[in-house]
Coordinates of C-alpha atoms and ligand atoms in Angstrom, one line a residue:
M953 CA -25.8 7.4 -27.2
A954 CA -21.9 7.0 -26.7
N955 CA -21.2 8.5 -22.0
V956 CA -19.5 12.3 -22.6
R957 CA -16.0 11.5 -21.6
V958 CA -15.1 14.2 -18.8
G959 CA -12.4 15.6 -17.7
F960 CA -11.4 17.1 -14.2
I961 CA -8.2 19.6 -13.7
G962 CA -7.8 20.8 -9.8
C963 CA -8.4 17.8 -7.7
G964 CA -9.1 20.3 -4.7
G965 CA -11.7 21.1 -2.4
I966 CA -14.9 22.3 -4.1
A967 CA -13.7 19.0 -7.0
N968 CA -14.1 17.0 -4.0
G969 CA -16.9 18.8 -2.2
K970 CA -19.4 19.4 -5.6
H971 CA -17.8 18.6 -8.8
F972 CA -16.9 14.6 -7.9
P973 CA -19.9 13.9 -6.2
G974 CA -22.6 16.2 -8.4
M975 CA -21.6 14.5 -12.2
S976 CA -20.6 10.4 -10.9
T977 CA -24.8 10.6 -10.0
Q978 CA -25.5 11.8 -13.8
E979 CA -25.8 8.7 -16.3
G980 CA -23.9 8.6 -19.3
V981 CA -21.0 10.3 -18.1
D982 CA -17.2 8.4 -17.8
M983 CA -15.4 10.6 -15.2
C984 CA -11.7 10.1 -17.4
A985 CA -9.3 11.8 -16.4
F986 CA -8.3 13.2 -13.4
C987 CA -5.3 16.3 -13.2
D988 CA -3.5 17.8 -9.8
L989 CA -0.3 20.0 -10.0
I990 CA -0.5 17.6 -6.9
I991 CA -0.5 14.0 -8.4
E992 CA -1.8 11.9 -5.3
R993 CA -5.2 14.1 -5.9
A994 CA -5.7 13.6 -9.4
E995 CA -4.9 9.8 -8.1
K996 CA -7.4 10.3 -4.4
A997 CA -10.0 11.1 -7.2
A998 CA -9.2 8.8 -10.3
K999 CA -9.3 5.9 -8.1
E1000 CA -12.5 7.0 -6.2
Y1001 CA -14.7 8.5 -8.8
G1002 CA -13.1 7.0 -12.6
T1003 CA -13.7 4.7 -14.6
P1004 CA -11.1 1.5 -15.0
D1005 CA -9.1 3.0 -17.2
A1006 CA -9.5 7.5 -15.9
K1007 CA -5.8 8.4 -16.5
V1008 CA -4.2 10.9 -13.9
Y1009 CA -2.1 13.4 -14.8
T1010 CA -0.1 16.2 -13.2
D1011 CA 0.2 19.1 -16.8
Y1012 CA -3.5 19.6 -17.6
K1013 CA -2.4 20.2 -21.5
E1014 CA -1.8 16.7 -21.2
L1015 CA -4.9 15.9 -20.3
L1016 CA -6.5 18.5 -23.3
A1017 CA -4.3 16.1 -25.9
D1018 CA -6.5 13.5 -25.1
P1019 CA -9.2 14.0 -28.3
T1020 CA -12.0 10.9 -27.0
I1021 CA -12.3 13.7 -23.9
D1022 CA -16.1 16.0 -24.6
A1023 CA -15.4 18.6 -21.7
V1024 CA -13.0 19.5 -18.9
H1025 CA -14.4 21.4 -15.4
V1026 CA -11.6 24.3 -14.3
L1027 CA -11.3 23.7 -10.8
T1028 CA -7.7 25.6 -10.1
P1029 CA -7.2 29.1 -8.0
N1030 CA -8.9 31.5 -9.7
I1031 CA -5.7 32.8 -12.2
A1032 CA -5.1 29.5 -13.9
H1033 CA -9.0 29.9 -14.8
C1034 CA -8.3 32.1 -17.4
E1035 CA -5.3 29.9 -19.1
I1036 CA -6.8 26.5 -18.7
T1037 CA -10.7 27.6 -19.9
I1038 CA -9.0 29.2 -22.9
A1039 CA -6.7 26.2 -24.1
A1040 CA -9.6 23.9 -23.3
L1041 CA -11.6 25.5 -25.4
E1042 CA -8.8 25.6 -28.0
A1043 CA -8.4 22.0 -27.9
G1044 CA -11.8 21.3 -28.9
K1045 CA -13.4 20.6 -25.2
H1046 CA -16.7 22.3 -24.1
V1047 CA -15.6 24.2 -19.9
L1048 CA -17.6 24.1 -16.8
C1049 CA -15.5 26.6 -14.9
E1050 CA -15.5 27.5 -11.5
K1051 CA -16.5 30.8 -10.1
P1052 CA -15.9 33.7 -10.5
M1053 CA -15.2 33.0 -14.3
A1054 CA -11.2 34.7 -13.5
A1055 CA -9.1 37.0 -11.2
T1056 CA -9.6 39.9 -13.7
E1057 CA -12.3 41.7 -16.4
A1058 CA -9.6 41.7 -18.6
D1059 CA -9.0 38.1 -18.3
A1060 CA -12.4 37.0 -18.6
K1061 CA -13.0 39.1 -22.0
K1062 CA -10.3 36.7 -23.3
M1063 CA -12.5 33.9 -21.8
L1064 CA -15.6 35.2 -23.9
E1065 CA -13.3 35.5 -27.0
A1066 CA -12.2 32.3 -26.8
R1067 CA -15.7 31.0 -26.5
D1068 CA -17.0 32.6 -29.8
R1069 CA -13.7 31.8 -31.5
T1070 CA -14.6 27.9 -31.4
G1071 CA -18.0 27.6 -30.7
K1072 CA -17.9 25.5 -27.8
M1073 CA -19.6 25.6 -24.6
L1074 CA -18.9 27.4 -20.9
T1075 CA -20.4 28.1 -18.2
I1076 CA -19.4 29.0 -14.7
G1077 CA -19.9 27.7 -11.0
Y1078 CA -22.3 29.6 -10.0
Q1079 CA -24.1 27.2 -8.0
Y1080 CA -26.4 28.9 -5.1
R1081 CA -29.0 29.8 -7.8
H1082 CA -29.8 26.4 -7.4
F1083 CA -30.7 26.8 -3.6
A1084 CA -34.5 26.6 -2.6
E1085 CA -35.3 29.7 -1.2
N1086 CA -33.1 31.5 -4.2
Q1087 CA -35.8 29.2 -6.5
V1088 CA -39.0 30.5 -4.9
A1089 CA -37.5 33.9 -4.7
K1090 CA -36.6 33.6 -8.7
K1091 CA -40.0 32.7 -9.7
V1092 CA -41.4 35.7 -6.6
V1093 CA -39.7 37.9 -9.6
D1094 CA -39.9 36.9 -13.2
D1095 CA -44.2 35.7 -11.6
G1096 CA -43.9 39.6 -10.7
W1097 CA -45.0 40.1 -7.3
L1098 CA -42.6 43.0 -6.3
G1099 CA -43.2 45.1 -9.5
D1100 CA -40.0 46.8 -11.2
V1101 CA -37.0 45.9 -8.7
Y1102 CA -35.1 48.9 -8.4
Y1103 CA -33.2 48.7 -5.1
A1104 CA -31.0 45.3 -4.1
E1105 CA -28.7 44.6 -0.9
A1106 CA -26.6 41.6 -2.3
T1107 CA -25.0 40.2 0.8
Y1108 CA -22.4 37.7 1.7
L1109 CA -21.0 38.8 5.4
R1110 CA -18.5 36.3 7.6
R1111 CA -17.9 38.1 11.1
R1112 CA -14.8 35.2 11.1
G1113 CA -14.3 33.0 8.5
V1114 CA -11.1 33.9 5.9
P1115 CA -10.7 30.1 4.2
T1116 CA -7.1 28.7 5.6
W1117 CA -7.4 25.4 3.0
G1118 CA -5.9 26.2 -0.5
V1119 CA -4.9 30.0 -1.6
F1120 CA -7.5 32.0 -1.2
T1121 CA -5.2 34.4 1.2
D1122 CA -2.8 35.0 -1.6
K1123 CA -3.4 37.6 -4.0
S1124 CA -0.8 36.4 -6.9
K1125 CA -3.2 32.6 -7.3
Q1126 CA -6.6 34.7 -5.9
G1127 CA -7.4 38.0 -7.1
G1128 CA -8.6 39.4 -4.6
G1129 CA -10.1 38.2 -0.8
P1130 CA -14.0 37.8 0.0
L1131 CA -14.8 39.9 -2.6
I1132 CA -14.0 37.7 -5.3
D1133 CA -14.1 34.4 -3.2
I1134 CA -17.6 34.5 -1.5
G1135 CA -19.0 39.0 -2.7
T1136 CA -18.9 37.3 -6.7
H1137 CA -21.5 34.6 -5.2
A1138 CA -24.2 37.0 -3.4
L1139 CA -23.2 39.6 -6.9
D1140 CA -24.1 36.2 -9.2
L1141 CA -27.5 35.8 -7.5
T1142 CA -28.7 38.7 -7.9
L1143 CA -28.4 40.3 -10.5
F1144 CA -29.7 36.8 -11.5
L1145 CA -32.7 37.5 -10.0
M1146 CA -33.8 40.9 -11.2
N1147 CA -32.9 39.6 -14.8
N1148 CA -30.1 43.2 -15.3
Y1149 CA -27.2 43.4 -16.9
D1150 CA -26.9 46.7 -17.4
V1151 CA -24.4 48.5 -15.2
E1152 CA -24.0 52.5 -15.3
Y1153 CA -21.2 52.8 -13.0
V1154 CA -19.4 51.4 -10.0
V1155 CA -18.4 52.6 -6.5
G1156 CA -16.5 51.1 -4.1
T1157 CA -14.1 50.1 -1.5
S1158 CA -11.8 47.0 -0.2
F1159 CA -10.5 46.9 3.0
E1160 CA -7.1 45.5 4.9
K1161 CA -8.0 45.9 8.4
L1162 CA -8.1 42.8 10.3
G1163 CA -6.3 40.3 7.9
T1164 CA -2.5 41.3 8.4
L1165 CA -4.0 42.5 12.4
L1166 CA -5.6 39.8 14.2
D1167 CA -2.6 37.0 15.6
P1168 CA -3.6 33.7 16.2
E1169 CA -4.8 33.7 19.2
H1170 CA -7.2 37.1 19.3
Q1171 CA -8.8 35.3 16.3
G1172 CA -10.0 32.8 18.2
Q1173 CA -11.6 34.7 21.2
V1174 CA -13.4 36.7 18.8
N1175 CA -16.3 35.5 18.4
H1176 CA -15.0 33.0 15.4
R1177 CA -17.7 30.2 14.9
G1178 CA -14.9 27.2 14.2
E1179 CA -16.2 27.0 11.1
F1180 CA -12.7 27.4 9.9
D1181 CA -9.6 26.7 11.8
N1182 CA -7.6 30.9 12.8
W1183 CA -5.0 31.4 9.5
N1184 CA -2.0 32.8 9.0
N1185 CA -2.0 37.1 9.8
E1186 CA 1.6 37.1 8.1
T1187 CA 0.5 36.1 4.6
Y1188 CA -2.2 36.7 4.1
D1189 CA -2.6 40.3 1.2
V1190 CA -6.1 40.8 0.0
E1191 CA -9.1 42.6 1.4
D1192 CA -10.6 41.4 4.2
S1193 CA -14.4 43.2 3.9
A1194 CA -15.4 44.9 0.4
V1195 CA -18.5 47.0 -0.7
G1196 CA -19.9 48.2 -3.7
H1197 CA -22.8 50.5 -4.7
I1198 CA -23.8 49.7 -8.1
K1199 CA -25.7 51.7 -10.6
M1200 CA -28.0 50.2 -13.2
K1201 CA -28.4 52.0 -16.6
N1202 CA -32.5 51.9 -15.9
G1203 CA -31.5 53.6 -12.3
A1204 CA -31.4 50.8 -10.0
V1205 CA -29.0 50.2 -8.0
I1206 CA -27.2 46.8 -5.6
N1207 CA -25.4 47.5 -3.3
L1208 CA -22.7 44.8 -2.9
R1209 CA -21.3 43.7 0.8
A1210 CA -19.0 40.5 1.4
S1211 CA -16.5 39.4 4.2
W1212 CA -14.2 37.1 5.9
A1213 CA -13.7 39.0 8.8
I1214 CA -15.8 42.4 10.2
N1215 CA -16.4 43.0 13.5
M1216 CA -20.4 42.9 12.6
A1217 CA -21.9 42.5 15.9
E1218 CA -23.8 39.8 14.4
E1219 CA -22.9 36.5 13.9
Y1220 CA -24.6 34.7 10.8
G1221 CA -24.7 31.4 11.4
A1222 CA -22.6 29.1 8.5
N1223 CA -25.3 28.3 5.5
N1224 CA -27.2 32.0 6.5
Q1225 CA -24.1 34.3 5.4
A1226 CA -25.6 35.0 1.7
F1227 CA -28.7 36.5 1.0
T1228 CA -30.1 38.7 -1.3
M1229 CA -32.5 42.2 -0.5
L1230 CA -35.1 43.1 -3.1
A1231 CA -36.8 45.9 -3.3
G1232 CA -39.7 46.3 -6.0
T1233 CA -43.0 48.9 -6.7
K1234 CA -44.7 46.6 -5.5
G1235 CA -43.2 45.1 -2.9
G1236 CA -40.3 43.3 -1.3
L1237 CA -38.0 39.5 -0.6
D1238 CA -35.0 38.8 1.0
T1239 CA -34.0 35.2 1.6
K1240 CA -32.0 35.6 4.8
E1241 CA -32.0 32.8 7.4
N1242 CA -32.5 30.5 4.1
R1243 CA -36.3 31.7 3.4
V1244 CA -38.0 34.3 1.0
R1245 CA -39.6 36.8 3.1
L1246 CA -41.7 39.2 0.9
N1247 CA -43.9 41.3 2.2
H1248 CA -46.1 42.0 -1.2
V1249 CA -48.4 45.7 -1.1
V1250 CA -47.3 47.7 1.9
A1251 CA -47.4 45.6 5.2
A1252 CA -45.7 45.8 8.6
Q1253 CA -45.2 41.8 9.0
P1254 CA -44.1 39.7 6.2
T1255 CA -47.6 37.7 4.4
I1256 CA -46.4 34.6 2.9
S1257 CA -43.1 32.8 4.3
W1258 CA -41.5 29.9 2.7
V1259 CA -39.2 27.6 4.6
G1260 CA -37.8 24.7 2.4
N1261 CA -40.8 22.0 0.8
K1262 CA -42.7 23.7 2.5
V1263 CA -42.8 26.0 -0.7
Q1264 CA -44.7 23.5 -2.5
P1265 CA -48.3 24.4 -1.6
Y1266 CA -47.9 28.1 -2.1
I1267 CA -45.8 28.0 -5.7
P1268 CA -47.5 25.7 -8.2
G1269 CA -44.7 24.5 -10.3
F1270 CA -42.2 25.2 -8.1
S1271 CA -40.3 21.7 -7.4
Q1272 CA -37.1 21.5 -4.9
G1273 CA -35.1 19.2 -7.6
P1274 CA -31.7 17.6 -6.4
A1275 CA -29.0 19.5 -4.7
P1276 CA -27.6 22.7 -5.7
K1277 CA -23.9 19.9 -6.4
S1278 CA -26.5 17.5 -8.7
K1279 CA -28.1 20.3 -9.4
E1280 CA -25.7 22.4 -11.7
A1281 CA -24.4 18.5 -13.2
E1282 CA -27.5 17.7 -14.1
I1283 CA -28.5 20.6 -16.2
W1284 CA -24.8 20.7 -17.3
V1285 CA -24.7 17.0 -18.8
K1286 CA -27.8 17.6 -20.4
A1287 CA -25.9 20.7 -22.1
L1288 CA -23.7 18.3 -23.0
K1289 CA -25.9 15.3 -23.9
G1290 CA -27.3 18.4 -26.0
E1291 CA -30.7 18.4 -24.6
G1292 CA -31.1 21.4 -22.8
E1293 CA -29.2 24.9 -22.5
L1294 CA -26.4 26.1 -20.1
F1295 CA -28.3 28.3 -17.1
V1296 CA -25.4 30.0 -15.8
T1297 CA -24.3 31.9 -19.1
A1298 CA -20.3 33.3 -19.6
D1299 CA -21.7 35.9 -20.9
Q1300 CA -23.7 37.2 -17.1
A1301 CA -20.9 35.3 -15.1
Y1302 CA -18.5 38.1 -18.0
T1303 CA -20.4 41.1 -16.2
V1304 CA -20.2 39.9 -12.3
T1305 CA -16.5 39.6 -12.9
K1306 CA -16.2 43.2 -14.6
I1307 CA -18.3 44.8 -11.3
L1308 CA -15.6 42.8 -9.3
D1309 CA -13.1 44.2 -11.5
A1310 CA -14.2 47.7 -10.9
I1311 CA -14.9 47.5 -7.7
Y1312 CA -11.5 46.7 -6.8
Y1313 CA -10.1 50.0 -9.2
S1314 CA -12.9 52.2 -8.3
S1315 CA -10.8 51.4 -4.3
K1316 CA -7.0 51.5 -6.0
H1317 CA -8.2 54.8 -7.8
N1318 CA -11.0 56.6 -4.9
K1319 CA -13.1 57.0 -7.9
P1320 CA -16.2 55.9 -9.7
V1321 CA -15.7 53.7 -12.4
Y1322 CA -18.6 54.1 -15.3
F1323 CA -18.3 51.5 -18.4
D1324 CA -17.9 52.1 -22.3
E1325 CA -21.3 51.9 -23.9
V1326 CA -20.3 49.8 -27.2
T1327 CA -18.2 47.0 -25.3
G1328 CA -19.7 47.2 -21.6
R1329 CA -15.9 47.5 -20.5
P1330 CA -14.5 48.9 -17.9
I1331 CA -13.0 52.4 -18.8
Y1332 CA -9.9 52.1 -16.7
D1333 CA -7.9 55.7 -17.2
Ligands
NAD1582 N1 -18.6 27.5 -6.5 C1 -18.2 27.7 -5.3 O1 -18.9 27.7 -4.3 C2 -16.7 27.2 -4.7 C3 -16.2 27.1 -2.9 C4 -14.9 27.0 -3.3 C5 -13.9 27.1 -4.4 N2 -14.4 27.3 -5.0 C6 -13.9 27.4 -7.0 O2 -12.8 26.7 -6.8 C7 -11.5 27.2 -7.2 C8 -10.7 25.9 -5.7 O3 -10.7 26.2 -5.3 P1 -11.3 24.7 -4.0 O4 -10.8 25.3 -2.4 O5 -11.0 23.7 -4.8 O6 -9.3 24.9 -3.8 P2 -8.2 24.2 -3.3 O7 -6.7 24.2 -3.4 O8 -8.2 23.1 -2.4 O9 -8.0 23.2 -5.1 C9 -6.9 23.8 -5.8 C10 -6.3 22.8 -6.3 O10 -5.5 22.8 -8.3 C11 -4.3 22.4 -8.5 N3 -4.5 23.2 -9.3 C12 -3.3 24.8 -9.1 N4 -2.8 24.7 -9.9 C13 -3.5 23.8 -11.2 C14 -2.6 23.4 -12.2 N5 -2.2 24.7 -13.4 N6 -2.9 22.2 -13.0 C15 -3.6 21.1 -12.3 N7 -4.1 21.5 -11.2 C16 -3.9 22.3 -10.2 C17 -4.0 22.4 -6.6 O11 -2.9 22.0 -6.5 C18 -5.3 22.0 -5.7 O12 -5.6 20.8 -5.7 C19 -11.1 28.0 -6.6 O13 -11.7 28.9 -8.0 C20 -12.5 28.8 -5.9 O14 -12.4 29.8 -6.0 C21 -16.0 27.9 -5.7

């Protein structure tokens, strides 16, 4: 079987952090085209990861015109996901687009329609689903340990952690701040664990309190973890934290919290900022500190706890597998070869984006957002 030929549009942080290393470890893949507005980034990627004849571009349309390319990864700022993904699907390519699917619900809907129109595959880069603790949590839920999950908390909180590379604090390029950037992971994960995508209504608030107020000197003094540099408060124009209350059609509720900057007392470690809490009729679970704590029936203390590979003895059939970045690539390449199914469906990612969009709307207009019974789309009036 011929190798699958893959092109990459956007050669910045996530391309180098996840997509290039992840795809380079897969068999039967030619990483043959690289595009970035900054040509040096495309050239560097082609040199490090490309086939000997890999091509570089600054205009993604030229990359898409190459009929030998089977699939592309869309790794640009959020606002460009829709246009580039639709163009790629129309050009006959399968697409792995980074999260969030799009900056707005309307864009994400157009992407779904393009997928349906072209019959090409479309998936979104929600790799948190592959983390060991989240795989275990999924198995625990699916095996019925929790009973009916009726309440969840989806959390991605940084006390101080505003991304200072790229264009993350520019609303016109990203569509929003921490809610759309990291809240999107927490929400995707929670919907996935609950396997519940039927939303009744959403109420939310986004806060613009600290992003523009803190001067760089002050940022460095407030328990800043040093993971990220100080951000530029003069150009900051997105929210710094947000909360959402999501009511599902079956009565279940998800409370979503996301922040890049918030004055919470606790400082979560760099790897412990994203976690989910699930409450069911038989038991509860949380994934704090990258482990699964499960409280089965009603007990004062968790009855089982797993950390990393200690999971295996307790969950038959569970395999920790490769790192999330290569797991995502492995599943994607299998699907491209016709040997497997997509794991993150565009329909699931669309639901995440429509909820986030509705939270922003709810915050701006100070009212709940319901979803159309027939189309499932948010009702904005
Ligand atoms: N899955 C994750 O955990 C994760 C983590 C970080 C970022 N992301 C997502 O990845 C995307 C990119 O983020 P990043 O951190 O890599 O940002 P980045 O700024 O580091 O990289 C984006 C790159 O895209 C290029 N670009 C912009 N517009 C382009 C266009 N029209 N054509 C070609 N290239 C273009 C930029 O020059 C830049 O090099 C965002 O949507 C972000 O949400 C996902």
